[in-house]
PDB file of C-alpha atoms in Angstrom:
ATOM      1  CA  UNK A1241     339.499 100.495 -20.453  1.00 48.00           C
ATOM      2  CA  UNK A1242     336.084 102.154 -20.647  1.00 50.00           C
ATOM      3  CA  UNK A1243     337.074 105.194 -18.905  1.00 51.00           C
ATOM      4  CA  UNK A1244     340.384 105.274 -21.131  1.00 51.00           C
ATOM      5  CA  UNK A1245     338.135 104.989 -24.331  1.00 55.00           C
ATOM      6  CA  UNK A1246     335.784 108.069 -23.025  1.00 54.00           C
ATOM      7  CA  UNK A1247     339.008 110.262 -22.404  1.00 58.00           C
ATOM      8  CA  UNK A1248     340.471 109.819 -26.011  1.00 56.00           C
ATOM      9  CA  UNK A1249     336.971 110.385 -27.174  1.00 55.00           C
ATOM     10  CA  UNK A1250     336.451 113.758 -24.925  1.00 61.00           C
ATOM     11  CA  UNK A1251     339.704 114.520 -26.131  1.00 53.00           C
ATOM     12  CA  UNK A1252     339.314 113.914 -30.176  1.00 57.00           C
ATOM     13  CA  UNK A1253     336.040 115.857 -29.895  1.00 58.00           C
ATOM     14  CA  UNK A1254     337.974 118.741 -28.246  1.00 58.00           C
ATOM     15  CA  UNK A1255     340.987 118.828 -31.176  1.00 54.00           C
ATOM     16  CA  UNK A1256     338.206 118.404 -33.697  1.00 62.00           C
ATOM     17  CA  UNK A1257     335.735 121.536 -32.153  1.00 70.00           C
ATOM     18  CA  UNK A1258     335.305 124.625 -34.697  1.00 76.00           C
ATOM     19  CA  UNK A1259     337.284 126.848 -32.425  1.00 78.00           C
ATOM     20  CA  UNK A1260     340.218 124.405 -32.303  1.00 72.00           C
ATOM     21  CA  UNK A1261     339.849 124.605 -35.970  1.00 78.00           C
ATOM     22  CA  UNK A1262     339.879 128.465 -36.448  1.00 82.00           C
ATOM     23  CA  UNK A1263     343.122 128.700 -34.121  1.00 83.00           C
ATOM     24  CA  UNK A1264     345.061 125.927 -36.071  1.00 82.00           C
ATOM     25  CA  UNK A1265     344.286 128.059 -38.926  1.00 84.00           C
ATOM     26  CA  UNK A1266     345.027 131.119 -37.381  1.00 88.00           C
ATOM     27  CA  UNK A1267     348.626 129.906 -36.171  1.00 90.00           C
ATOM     28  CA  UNK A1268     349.747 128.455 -39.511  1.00 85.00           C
ATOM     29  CA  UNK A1269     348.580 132.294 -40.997  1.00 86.00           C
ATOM     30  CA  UNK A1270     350.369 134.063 -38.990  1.00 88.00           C
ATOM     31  CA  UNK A1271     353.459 131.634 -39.215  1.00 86.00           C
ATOM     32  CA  UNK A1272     353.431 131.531 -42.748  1.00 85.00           C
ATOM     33  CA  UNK A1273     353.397 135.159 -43.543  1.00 87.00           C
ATOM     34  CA  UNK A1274     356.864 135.908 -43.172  1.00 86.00           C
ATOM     35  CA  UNK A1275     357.674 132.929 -45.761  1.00 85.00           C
ATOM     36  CA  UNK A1276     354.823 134.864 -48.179  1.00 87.00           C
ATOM     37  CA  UNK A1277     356.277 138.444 -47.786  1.00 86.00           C
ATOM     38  CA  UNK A1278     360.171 137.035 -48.439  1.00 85.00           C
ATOM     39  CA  UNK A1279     358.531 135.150 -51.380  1.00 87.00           C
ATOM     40  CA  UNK A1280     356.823 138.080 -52.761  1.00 88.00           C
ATOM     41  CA  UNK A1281     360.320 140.488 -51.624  1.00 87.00           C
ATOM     42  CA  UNK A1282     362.037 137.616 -53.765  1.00 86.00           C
ATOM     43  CA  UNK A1283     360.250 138.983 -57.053  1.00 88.00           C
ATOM     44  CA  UNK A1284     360.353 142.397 -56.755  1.00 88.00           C
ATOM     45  CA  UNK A1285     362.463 145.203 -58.877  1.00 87.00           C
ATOM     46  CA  UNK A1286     365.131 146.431 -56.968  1.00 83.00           C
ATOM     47  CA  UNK A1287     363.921 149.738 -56.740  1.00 83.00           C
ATOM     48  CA  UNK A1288     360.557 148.767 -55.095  1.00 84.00           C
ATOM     49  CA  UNK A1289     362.225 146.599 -52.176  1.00 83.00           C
ATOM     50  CA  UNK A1290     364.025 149.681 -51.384  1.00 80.00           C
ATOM     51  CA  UNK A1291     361.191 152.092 -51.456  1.00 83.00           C
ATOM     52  CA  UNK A1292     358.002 150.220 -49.927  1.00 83.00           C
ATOM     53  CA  UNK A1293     357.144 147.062 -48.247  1.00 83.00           C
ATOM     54  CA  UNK A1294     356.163 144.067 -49.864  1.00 83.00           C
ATOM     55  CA  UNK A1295     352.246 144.003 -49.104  1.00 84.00           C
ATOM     56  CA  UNK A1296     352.306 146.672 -51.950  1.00 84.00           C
ATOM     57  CA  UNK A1297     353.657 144.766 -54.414  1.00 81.00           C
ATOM     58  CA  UNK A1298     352.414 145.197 -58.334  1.00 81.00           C
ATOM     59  CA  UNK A1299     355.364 144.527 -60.797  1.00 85.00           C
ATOM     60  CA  UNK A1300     357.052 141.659 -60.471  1.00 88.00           C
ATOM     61  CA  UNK A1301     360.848 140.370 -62.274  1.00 87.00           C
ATOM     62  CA  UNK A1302     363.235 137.639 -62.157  1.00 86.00           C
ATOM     63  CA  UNK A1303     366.244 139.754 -62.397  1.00 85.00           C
ATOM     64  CA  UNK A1304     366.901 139.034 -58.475  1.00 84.00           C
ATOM     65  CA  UNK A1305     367.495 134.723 -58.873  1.00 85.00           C
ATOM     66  CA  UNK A1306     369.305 136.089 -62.488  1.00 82.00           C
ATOM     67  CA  UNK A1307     371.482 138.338 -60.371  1.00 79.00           C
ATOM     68  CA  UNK A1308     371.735 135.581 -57.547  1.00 78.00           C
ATOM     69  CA  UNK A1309     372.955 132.891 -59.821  1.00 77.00           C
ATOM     70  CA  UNK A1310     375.500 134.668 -61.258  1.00 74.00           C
ATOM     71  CA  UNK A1311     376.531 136.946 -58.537  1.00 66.00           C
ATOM     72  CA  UNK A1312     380.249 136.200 -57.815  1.00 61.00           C
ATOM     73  CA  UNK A1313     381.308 135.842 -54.371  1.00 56.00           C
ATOM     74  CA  UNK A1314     385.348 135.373 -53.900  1.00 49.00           C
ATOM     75  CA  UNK A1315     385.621 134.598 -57.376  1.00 50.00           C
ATOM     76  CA  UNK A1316     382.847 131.732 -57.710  1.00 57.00           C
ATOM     77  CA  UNK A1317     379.157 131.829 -59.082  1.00 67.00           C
ATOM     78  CA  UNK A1318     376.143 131.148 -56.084  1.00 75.00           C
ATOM     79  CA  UNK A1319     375.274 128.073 -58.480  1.00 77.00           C
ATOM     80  CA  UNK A1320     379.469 126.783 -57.937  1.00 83.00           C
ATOM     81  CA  UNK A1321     378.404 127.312 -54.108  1.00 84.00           C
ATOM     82  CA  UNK A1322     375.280 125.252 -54.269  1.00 85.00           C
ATOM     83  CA  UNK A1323     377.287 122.062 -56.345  1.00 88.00           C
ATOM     84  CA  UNK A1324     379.604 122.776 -52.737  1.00 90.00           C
ATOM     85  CA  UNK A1325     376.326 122.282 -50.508  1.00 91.00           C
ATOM     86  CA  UNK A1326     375.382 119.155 -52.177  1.00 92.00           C
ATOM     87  CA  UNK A1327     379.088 117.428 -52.026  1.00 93.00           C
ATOM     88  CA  UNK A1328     379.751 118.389 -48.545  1.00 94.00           C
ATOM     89  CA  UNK A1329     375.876 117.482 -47.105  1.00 93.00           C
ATOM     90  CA  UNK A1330     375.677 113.864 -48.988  1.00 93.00           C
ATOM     91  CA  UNK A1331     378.826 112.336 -47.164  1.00 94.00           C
ATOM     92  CA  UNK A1332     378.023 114.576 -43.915  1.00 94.00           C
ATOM     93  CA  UNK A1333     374.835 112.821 -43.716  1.00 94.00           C
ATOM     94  CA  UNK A1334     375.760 108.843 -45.320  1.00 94.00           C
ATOM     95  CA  UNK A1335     379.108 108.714 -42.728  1.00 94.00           C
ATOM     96  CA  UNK A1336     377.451 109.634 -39.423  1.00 93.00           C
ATOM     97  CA  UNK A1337     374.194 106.939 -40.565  1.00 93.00           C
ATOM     98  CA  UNK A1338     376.600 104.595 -41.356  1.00 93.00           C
ATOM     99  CA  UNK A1339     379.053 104.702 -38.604  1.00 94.00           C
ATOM    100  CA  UNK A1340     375.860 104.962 -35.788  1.00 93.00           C
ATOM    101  CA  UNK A1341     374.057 101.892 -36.882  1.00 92.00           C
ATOM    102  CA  UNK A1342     376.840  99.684 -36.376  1.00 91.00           C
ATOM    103  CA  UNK A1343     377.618 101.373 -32.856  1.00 91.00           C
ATOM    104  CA  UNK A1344     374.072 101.401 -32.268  1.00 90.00           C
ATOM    105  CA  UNK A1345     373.241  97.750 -33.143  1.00 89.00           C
ATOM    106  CA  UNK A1346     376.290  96.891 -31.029  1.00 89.00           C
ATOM    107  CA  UNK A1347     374.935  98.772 -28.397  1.00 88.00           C
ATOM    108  CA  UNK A1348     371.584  97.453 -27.936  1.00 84.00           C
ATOM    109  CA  UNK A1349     372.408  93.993 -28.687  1.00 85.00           C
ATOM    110  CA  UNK A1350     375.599  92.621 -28.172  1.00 83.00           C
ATOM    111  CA  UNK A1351     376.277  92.033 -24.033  1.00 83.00           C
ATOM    112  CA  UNK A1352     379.717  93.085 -23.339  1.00 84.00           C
ATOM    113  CA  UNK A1353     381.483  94.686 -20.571  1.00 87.00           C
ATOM    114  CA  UNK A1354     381.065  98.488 -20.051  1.00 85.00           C
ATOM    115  CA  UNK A1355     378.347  98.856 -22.739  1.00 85.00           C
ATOM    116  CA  UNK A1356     375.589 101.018 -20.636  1.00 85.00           C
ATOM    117  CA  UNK A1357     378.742 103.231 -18.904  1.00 90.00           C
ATOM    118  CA  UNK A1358     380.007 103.698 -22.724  1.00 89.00           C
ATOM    119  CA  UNK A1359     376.489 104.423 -23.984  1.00 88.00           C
ATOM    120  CA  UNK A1360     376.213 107.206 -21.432  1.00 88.00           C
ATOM    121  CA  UNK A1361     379.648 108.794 -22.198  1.00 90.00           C
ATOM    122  CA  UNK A1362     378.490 108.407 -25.880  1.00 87.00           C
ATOM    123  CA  UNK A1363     375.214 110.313 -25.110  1.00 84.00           C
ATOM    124  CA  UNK A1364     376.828 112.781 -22.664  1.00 87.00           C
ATOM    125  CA  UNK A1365     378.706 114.233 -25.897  1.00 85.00           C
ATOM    126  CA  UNK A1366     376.125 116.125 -26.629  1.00 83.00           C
ATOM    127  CA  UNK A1367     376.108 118.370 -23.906  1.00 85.00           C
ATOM    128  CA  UNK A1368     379.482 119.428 -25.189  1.00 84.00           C
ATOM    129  CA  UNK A1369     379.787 122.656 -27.074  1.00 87.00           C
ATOM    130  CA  UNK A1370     380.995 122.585 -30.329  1.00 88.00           C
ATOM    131  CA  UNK A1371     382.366 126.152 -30.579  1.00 89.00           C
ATOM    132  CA  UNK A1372     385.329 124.935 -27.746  1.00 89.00           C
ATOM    133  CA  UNK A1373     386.014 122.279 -30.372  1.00 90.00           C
ATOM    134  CA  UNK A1374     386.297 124.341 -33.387  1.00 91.00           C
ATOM    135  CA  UNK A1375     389.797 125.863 -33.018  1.00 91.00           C
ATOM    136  CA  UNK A1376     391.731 122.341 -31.502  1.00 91.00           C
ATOM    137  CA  UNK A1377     389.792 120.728 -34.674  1.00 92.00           C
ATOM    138  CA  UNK A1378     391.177 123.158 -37.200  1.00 91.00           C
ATOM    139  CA  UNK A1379     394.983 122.901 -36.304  1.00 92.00           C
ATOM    140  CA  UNK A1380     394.696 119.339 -36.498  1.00 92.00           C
ATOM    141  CA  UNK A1381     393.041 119.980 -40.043  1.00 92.00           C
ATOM    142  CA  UNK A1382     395.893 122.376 -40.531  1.00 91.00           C
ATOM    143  CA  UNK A1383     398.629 119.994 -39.597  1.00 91.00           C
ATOM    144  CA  UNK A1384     397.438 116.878 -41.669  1.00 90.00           C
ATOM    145  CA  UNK A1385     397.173 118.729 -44.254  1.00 89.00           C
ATOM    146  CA  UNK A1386     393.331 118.626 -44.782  1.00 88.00           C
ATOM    147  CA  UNK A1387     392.912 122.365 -45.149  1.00 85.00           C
ATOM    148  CA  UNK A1388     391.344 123.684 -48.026  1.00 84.00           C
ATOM    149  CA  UNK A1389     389.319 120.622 -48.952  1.00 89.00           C
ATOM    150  CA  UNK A1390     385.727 118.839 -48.174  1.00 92.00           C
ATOM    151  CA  UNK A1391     387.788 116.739 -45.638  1.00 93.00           C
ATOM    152  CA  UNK A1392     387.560 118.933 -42.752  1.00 93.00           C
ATOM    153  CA  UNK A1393     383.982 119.924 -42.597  1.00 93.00           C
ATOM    154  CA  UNK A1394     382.912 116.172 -43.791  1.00 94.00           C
ATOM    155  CA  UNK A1395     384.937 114.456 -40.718  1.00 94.00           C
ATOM    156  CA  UNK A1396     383.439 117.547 -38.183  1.00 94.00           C
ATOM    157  CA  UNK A1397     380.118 117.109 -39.363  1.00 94.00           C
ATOM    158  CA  UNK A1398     380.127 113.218 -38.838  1.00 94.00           C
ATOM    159  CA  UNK A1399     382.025 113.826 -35.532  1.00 92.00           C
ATOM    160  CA  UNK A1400     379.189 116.243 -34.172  1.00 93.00           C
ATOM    161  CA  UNK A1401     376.478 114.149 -35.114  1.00 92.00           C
ATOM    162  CA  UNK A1402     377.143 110.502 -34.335  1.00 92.00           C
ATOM    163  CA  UNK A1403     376.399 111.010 -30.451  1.00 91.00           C
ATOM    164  CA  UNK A1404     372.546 112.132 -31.672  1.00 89.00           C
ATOM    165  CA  UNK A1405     372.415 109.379 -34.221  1.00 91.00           C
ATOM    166  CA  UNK A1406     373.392 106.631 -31.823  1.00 91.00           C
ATOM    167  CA  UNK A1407     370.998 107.521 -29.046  1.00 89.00           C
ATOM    168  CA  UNK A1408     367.921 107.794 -31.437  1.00 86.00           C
ATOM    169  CA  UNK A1409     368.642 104.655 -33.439  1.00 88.00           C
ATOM    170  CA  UNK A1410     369.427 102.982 -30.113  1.00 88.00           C
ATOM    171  CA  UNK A1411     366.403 103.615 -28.372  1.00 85.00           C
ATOM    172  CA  UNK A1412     364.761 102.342 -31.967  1.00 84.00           C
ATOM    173  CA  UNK A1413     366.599  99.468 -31.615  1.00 85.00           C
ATOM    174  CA  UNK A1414     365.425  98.444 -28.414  1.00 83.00           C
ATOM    175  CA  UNK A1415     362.477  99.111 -29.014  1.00 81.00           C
ATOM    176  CA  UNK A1416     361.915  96.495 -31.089  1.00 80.00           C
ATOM    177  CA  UNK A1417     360.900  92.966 -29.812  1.00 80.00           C
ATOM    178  CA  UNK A1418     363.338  90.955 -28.862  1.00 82.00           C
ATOM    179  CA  UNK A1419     361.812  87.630 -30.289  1.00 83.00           C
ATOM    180  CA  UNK A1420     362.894  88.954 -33.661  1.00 80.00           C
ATOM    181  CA  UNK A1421     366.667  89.108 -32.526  1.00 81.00           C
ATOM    182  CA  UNK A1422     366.278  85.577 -30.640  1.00 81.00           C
ATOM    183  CA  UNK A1423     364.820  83.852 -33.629  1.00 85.00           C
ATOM    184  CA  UNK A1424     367.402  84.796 -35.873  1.00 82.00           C
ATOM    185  CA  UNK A1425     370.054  83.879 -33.813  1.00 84.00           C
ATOM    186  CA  UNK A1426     368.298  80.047 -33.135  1.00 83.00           C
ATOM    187  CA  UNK A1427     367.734  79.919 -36.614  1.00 80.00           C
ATOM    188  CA  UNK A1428     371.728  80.098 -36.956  1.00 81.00           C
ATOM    189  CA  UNK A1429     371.801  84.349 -38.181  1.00 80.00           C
ATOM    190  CA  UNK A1430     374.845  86.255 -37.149  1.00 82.00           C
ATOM    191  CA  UNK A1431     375.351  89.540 -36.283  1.00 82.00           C
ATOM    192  CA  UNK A1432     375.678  90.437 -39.613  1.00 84.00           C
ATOM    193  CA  UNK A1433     372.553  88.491 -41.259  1.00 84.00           C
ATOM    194  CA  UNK A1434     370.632  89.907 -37.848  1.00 84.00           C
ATOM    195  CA  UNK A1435     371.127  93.535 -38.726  1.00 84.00           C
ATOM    196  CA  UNK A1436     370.827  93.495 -42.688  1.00 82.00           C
ATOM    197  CA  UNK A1437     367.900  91.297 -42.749  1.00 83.00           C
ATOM    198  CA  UNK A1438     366.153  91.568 -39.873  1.00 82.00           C
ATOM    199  CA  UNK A1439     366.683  94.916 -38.079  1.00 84.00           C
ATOM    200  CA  UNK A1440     367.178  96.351 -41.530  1.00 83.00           C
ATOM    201  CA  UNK A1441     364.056  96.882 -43.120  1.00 83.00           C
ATOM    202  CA  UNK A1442     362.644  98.029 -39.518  1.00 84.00           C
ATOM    203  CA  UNK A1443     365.024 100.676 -38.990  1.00 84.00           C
ATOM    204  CA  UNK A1444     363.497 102.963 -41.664  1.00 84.00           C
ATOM    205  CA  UNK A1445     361.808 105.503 -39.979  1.00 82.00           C
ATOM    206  CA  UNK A1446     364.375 106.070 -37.325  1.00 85.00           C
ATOM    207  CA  UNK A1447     367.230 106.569 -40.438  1.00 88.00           C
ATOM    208  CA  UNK A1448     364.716 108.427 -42.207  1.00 85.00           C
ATOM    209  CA  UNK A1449     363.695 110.915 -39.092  1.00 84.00           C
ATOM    210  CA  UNK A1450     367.812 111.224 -38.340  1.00 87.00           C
ATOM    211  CA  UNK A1451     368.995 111.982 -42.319  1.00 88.00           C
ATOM    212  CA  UNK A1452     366.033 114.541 -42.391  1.00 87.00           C
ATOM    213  CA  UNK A1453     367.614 116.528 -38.776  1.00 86.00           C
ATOM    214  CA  UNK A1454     371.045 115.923 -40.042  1.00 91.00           C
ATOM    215  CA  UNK A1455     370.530 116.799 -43.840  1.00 91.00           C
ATOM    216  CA  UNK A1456     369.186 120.039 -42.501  1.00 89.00           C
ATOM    217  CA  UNK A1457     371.743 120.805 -40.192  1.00 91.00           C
ATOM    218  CA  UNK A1458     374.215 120.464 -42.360  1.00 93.00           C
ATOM    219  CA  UNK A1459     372.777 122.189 -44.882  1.00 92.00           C
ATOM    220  CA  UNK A1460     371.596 125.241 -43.292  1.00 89.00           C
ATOM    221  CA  UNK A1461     374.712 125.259 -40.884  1.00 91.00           C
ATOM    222  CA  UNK A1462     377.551 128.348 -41.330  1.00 89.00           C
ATOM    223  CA  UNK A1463     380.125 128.154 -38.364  1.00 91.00           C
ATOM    224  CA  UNK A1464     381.302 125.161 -39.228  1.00 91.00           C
ATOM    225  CA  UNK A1465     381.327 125.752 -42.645  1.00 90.00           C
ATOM    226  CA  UNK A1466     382.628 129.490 -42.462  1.00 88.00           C
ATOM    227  CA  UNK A1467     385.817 127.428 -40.074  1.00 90.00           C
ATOM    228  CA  UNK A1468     386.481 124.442 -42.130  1.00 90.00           C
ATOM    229  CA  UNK A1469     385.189 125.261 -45.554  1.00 85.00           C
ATOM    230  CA  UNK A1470     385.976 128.640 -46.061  1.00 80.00           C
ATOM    231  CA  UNK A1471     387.905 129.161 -49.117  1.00 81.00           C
ATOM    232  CA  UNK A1472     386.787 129.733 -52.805  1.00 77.00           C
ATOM    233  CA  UNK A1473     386.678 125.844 -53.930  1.00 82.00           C
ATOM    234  CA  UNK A1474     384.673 124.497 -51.335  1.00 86.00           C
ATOM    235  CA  UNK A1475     382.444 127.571 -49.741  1.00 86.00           C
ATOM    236  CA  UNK A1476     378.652 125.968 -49.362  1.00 89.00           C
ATOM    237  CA  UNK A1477     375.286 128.044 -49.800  1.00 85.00           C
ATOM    238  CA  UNK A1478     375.771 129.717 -46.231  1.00 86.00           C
ATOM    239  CA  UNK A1479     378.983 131.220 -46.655  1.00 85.00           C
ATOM    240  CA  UNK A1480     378.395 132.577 -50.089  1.00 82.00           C
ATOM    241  CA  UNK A1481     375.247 133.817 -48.882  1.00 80.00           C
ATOM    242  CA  UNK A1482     376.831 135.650 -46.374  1.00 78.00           C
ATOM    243  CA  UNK A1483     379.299 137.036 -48.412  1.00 77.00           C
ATOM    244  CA  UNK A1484     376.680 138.022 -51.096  1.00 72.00           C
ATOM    245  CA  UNK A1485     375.502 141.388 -49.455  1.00 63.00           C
ATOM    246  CA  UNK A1486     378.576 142.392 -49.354  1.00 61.00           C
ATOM    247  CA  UNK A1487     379.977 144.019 -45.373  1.00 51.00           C
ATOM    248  CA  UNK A1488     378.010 147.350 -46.840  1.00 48.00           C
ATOM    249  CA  UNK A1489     375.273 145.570 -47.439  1.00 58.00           C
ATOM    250  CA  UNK A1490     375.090 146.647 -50.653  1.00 62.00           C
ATOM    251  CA  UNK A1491     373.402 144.080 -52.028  1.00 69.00           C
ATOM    252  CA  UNK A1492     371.037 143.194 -49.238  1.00 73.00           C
ATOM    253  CA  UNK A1493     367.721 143.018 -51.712  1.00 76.00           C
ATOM    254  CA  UNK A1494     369.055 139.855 -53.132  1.00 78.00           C
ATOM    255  CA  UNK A1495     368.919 137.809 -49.903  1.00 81.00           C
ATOM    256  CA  UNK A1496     365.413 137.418 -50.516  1.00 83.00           C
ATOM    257  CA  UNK A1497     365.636 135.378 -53.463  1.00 84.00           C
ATOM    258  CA  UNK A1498     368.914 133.590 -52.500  1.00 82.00           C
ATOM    259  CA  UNK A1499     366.899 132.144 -49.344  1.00 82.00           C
ATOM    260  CA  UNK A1500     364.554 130.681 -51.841  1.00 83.00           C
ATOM    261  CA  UNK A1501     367.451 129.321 -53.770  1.00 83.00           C
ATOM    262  CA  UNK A1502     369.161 127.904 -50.826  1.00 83.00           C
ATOM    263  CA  UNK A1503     365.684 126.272 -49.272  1.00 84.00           C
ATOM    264  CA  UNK A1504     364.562 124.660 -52.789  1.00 82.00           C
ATOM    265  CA  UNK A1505     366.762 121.120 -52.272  1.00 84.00           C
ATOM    266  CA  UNK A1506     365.889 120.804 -48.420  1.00 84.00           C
ATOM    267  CA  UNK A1507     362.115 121.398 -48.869  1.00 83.00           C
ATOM    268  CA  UNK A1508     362.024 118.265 -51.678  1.00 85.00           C
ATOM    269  CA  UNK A1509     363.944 116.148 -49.214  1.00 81.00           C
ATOM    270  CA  UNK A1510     361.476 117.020 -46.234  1.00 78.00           C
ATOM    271  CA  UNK A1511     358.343 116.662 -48.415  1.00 79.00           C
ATOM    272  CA  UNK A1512     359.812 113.201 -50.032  1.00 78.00           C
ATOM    273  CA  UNK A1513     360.460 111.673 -46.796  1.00 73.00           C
ATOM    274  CA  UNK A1514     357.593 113.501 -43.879  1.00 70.00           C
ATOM    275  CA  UNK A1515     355.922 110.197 -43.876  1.00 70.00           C
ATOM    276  CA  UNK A1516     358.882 109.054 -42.093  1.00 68.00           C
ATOM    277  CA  UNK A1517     359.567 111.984 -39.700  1.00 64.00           C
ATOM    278  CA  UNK A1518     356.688 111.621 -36.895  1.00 60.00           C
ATOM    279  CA  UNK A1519     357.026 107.223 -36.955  1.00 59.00           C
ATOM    280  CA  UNK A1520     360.935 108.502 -36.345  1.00 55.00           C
ATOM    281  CA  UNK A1521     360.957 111.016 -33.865  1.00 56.00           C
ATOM    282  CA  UNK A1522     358.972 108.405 -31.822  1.00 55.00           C
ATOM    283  CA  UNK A1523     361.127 105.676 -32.118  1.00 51.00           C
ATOM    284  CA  UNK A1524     361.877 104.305 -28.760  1.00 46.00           C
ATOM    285  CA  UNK A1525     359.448 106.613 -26.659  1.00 46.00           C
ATOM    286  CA  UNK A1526     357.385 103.529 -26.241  1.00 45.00           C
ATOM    287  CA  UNK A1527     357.869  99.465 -26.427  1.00 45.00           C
ATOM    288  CA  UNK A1528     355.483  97.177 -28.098  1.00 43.00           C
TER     289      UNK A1528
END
């Protein structure tokens, strides 16, 4: 234990040391200036974008996010397209969450026949592309029906996600101590009292970490949308964005401030839930 001690100690020291210091530094610089010259690009006149680089920036405008908001792209405003983000990414994220906990919960603690073979199949999933899927999905769409509503890219979404979901809030799941589980059940809990009021409350981070992945995902994701949501009523941030240039790229010195746009809503969620994101990406890497 002594020796184990001195290691972490050595090894604090060395994270903590001036030079480790400067480099962290260094890294988020240099990482961060890209972000700082689209910002900068975002504010610019027209003109200026076109003639020099950003670093020599002195008049600024907000004709660009003007422009952006109430550029139309196949007959709809950028702010119509953003309402279309929100309604397709809420359910896309709430379904899959929904759907995994119960698999998940039935997974890691309910003994039946076949569960670790189906758990593997489950996880295998993700090795599957989803571009082979995209076509078979969309004549089914077609055929129902569906097409040319959120329906589509809300059921994909869910689809592609639940074999992630389930394996992280499984491993969570286990990972929790089993005298929890077993004292419930003496004290007369079902399944359903087990999972709402004792798993429940525990499961935060891992639900947190997952909505976070998937809420970005989803938001930030254009082949699915530019398949399944592709038409004037339901196009999301990505596809209008795409479209916004134009095929000339006539309009290319508006992507700038569009990026900004499109990255405002996902920033707040990241910031509002980080606390959550490191105790969830561990979940399960260790038991207690």
């Amino acid at each position: 234990m002594q020796a184990i001690s001195e290691r972490s100690a050595t090894a604090r020291k060395r994270l903590s040391s001036p030079i480790a210091s400067l480099a962290t530094v260094v890294i988020a610089v240099l990482w961060s200036l890209p972000t700082a010259g689209l910002l900068v690009t975002s504010f610019r006149p027209q003109a200026d974008i076109q003639r020099t680089g950003w670093w020599t920036a002195t008049s600024f405008t907000l004709d660009n996010y003007r422009q952006v908001l109430e550029s139309q792209t196949s007959g709809r405003s950028l702010s119509q397209a953003f309402v279309n983000s929100v309604v397709i990414t809420l359910p896309s994220v709430l379904a899959p969450l929904a759907i995994a906990l119960i698999a998940a919960y039935a997974l890691a603690w309910i003994d039946f026949k076949g569960r670790d073979l189906l758990f593997v199949l489950i996880f295998a999933l993700q090795i599957v592309p989803i571009q082979v899927t995209l076509i078979p999905l969309l004549n089914l769409y077609v055929d129902a029906g569906l097409a040319g509503t959120y329906w589509p890219v809300w059921i994909s979404h869910t689809v592609y996600s639940l074999p992630l979901a389930i394996f992280l809030l499984h491993n969570f799941m286990r990972g929790l101590p089993k005298e929890l589980v077993e004292a419930a059940r003496v004290d007369g809990a079902g399944h359903v009292q087990i999972f709402l009021r004792v798993l429940a409350p525990l499961l935060v981070p891992a639900v947190a970490a997952f909505g976070i992945f998937q809420f970005l995902w989803v938001w930030n994701d254009l082949l699915v949308a530019l398949t399944f949501a592709n038409t004037p009523g339901t196009n999301p941030m990505t596809v209008a964005l795409a479209n916004l240039a134009g095929s000339r790229g006539s309009a290319w010195y508006l992507l700038s401030a569009a990026a900004f746009v499109s990255m405002l809503l996902p920033l707040i969620v990241f910031l509002s839930m980080q606390r959550f994101f490191v105790r969830g990406l561990l979940a399960g890497s260790v038991k207690g």
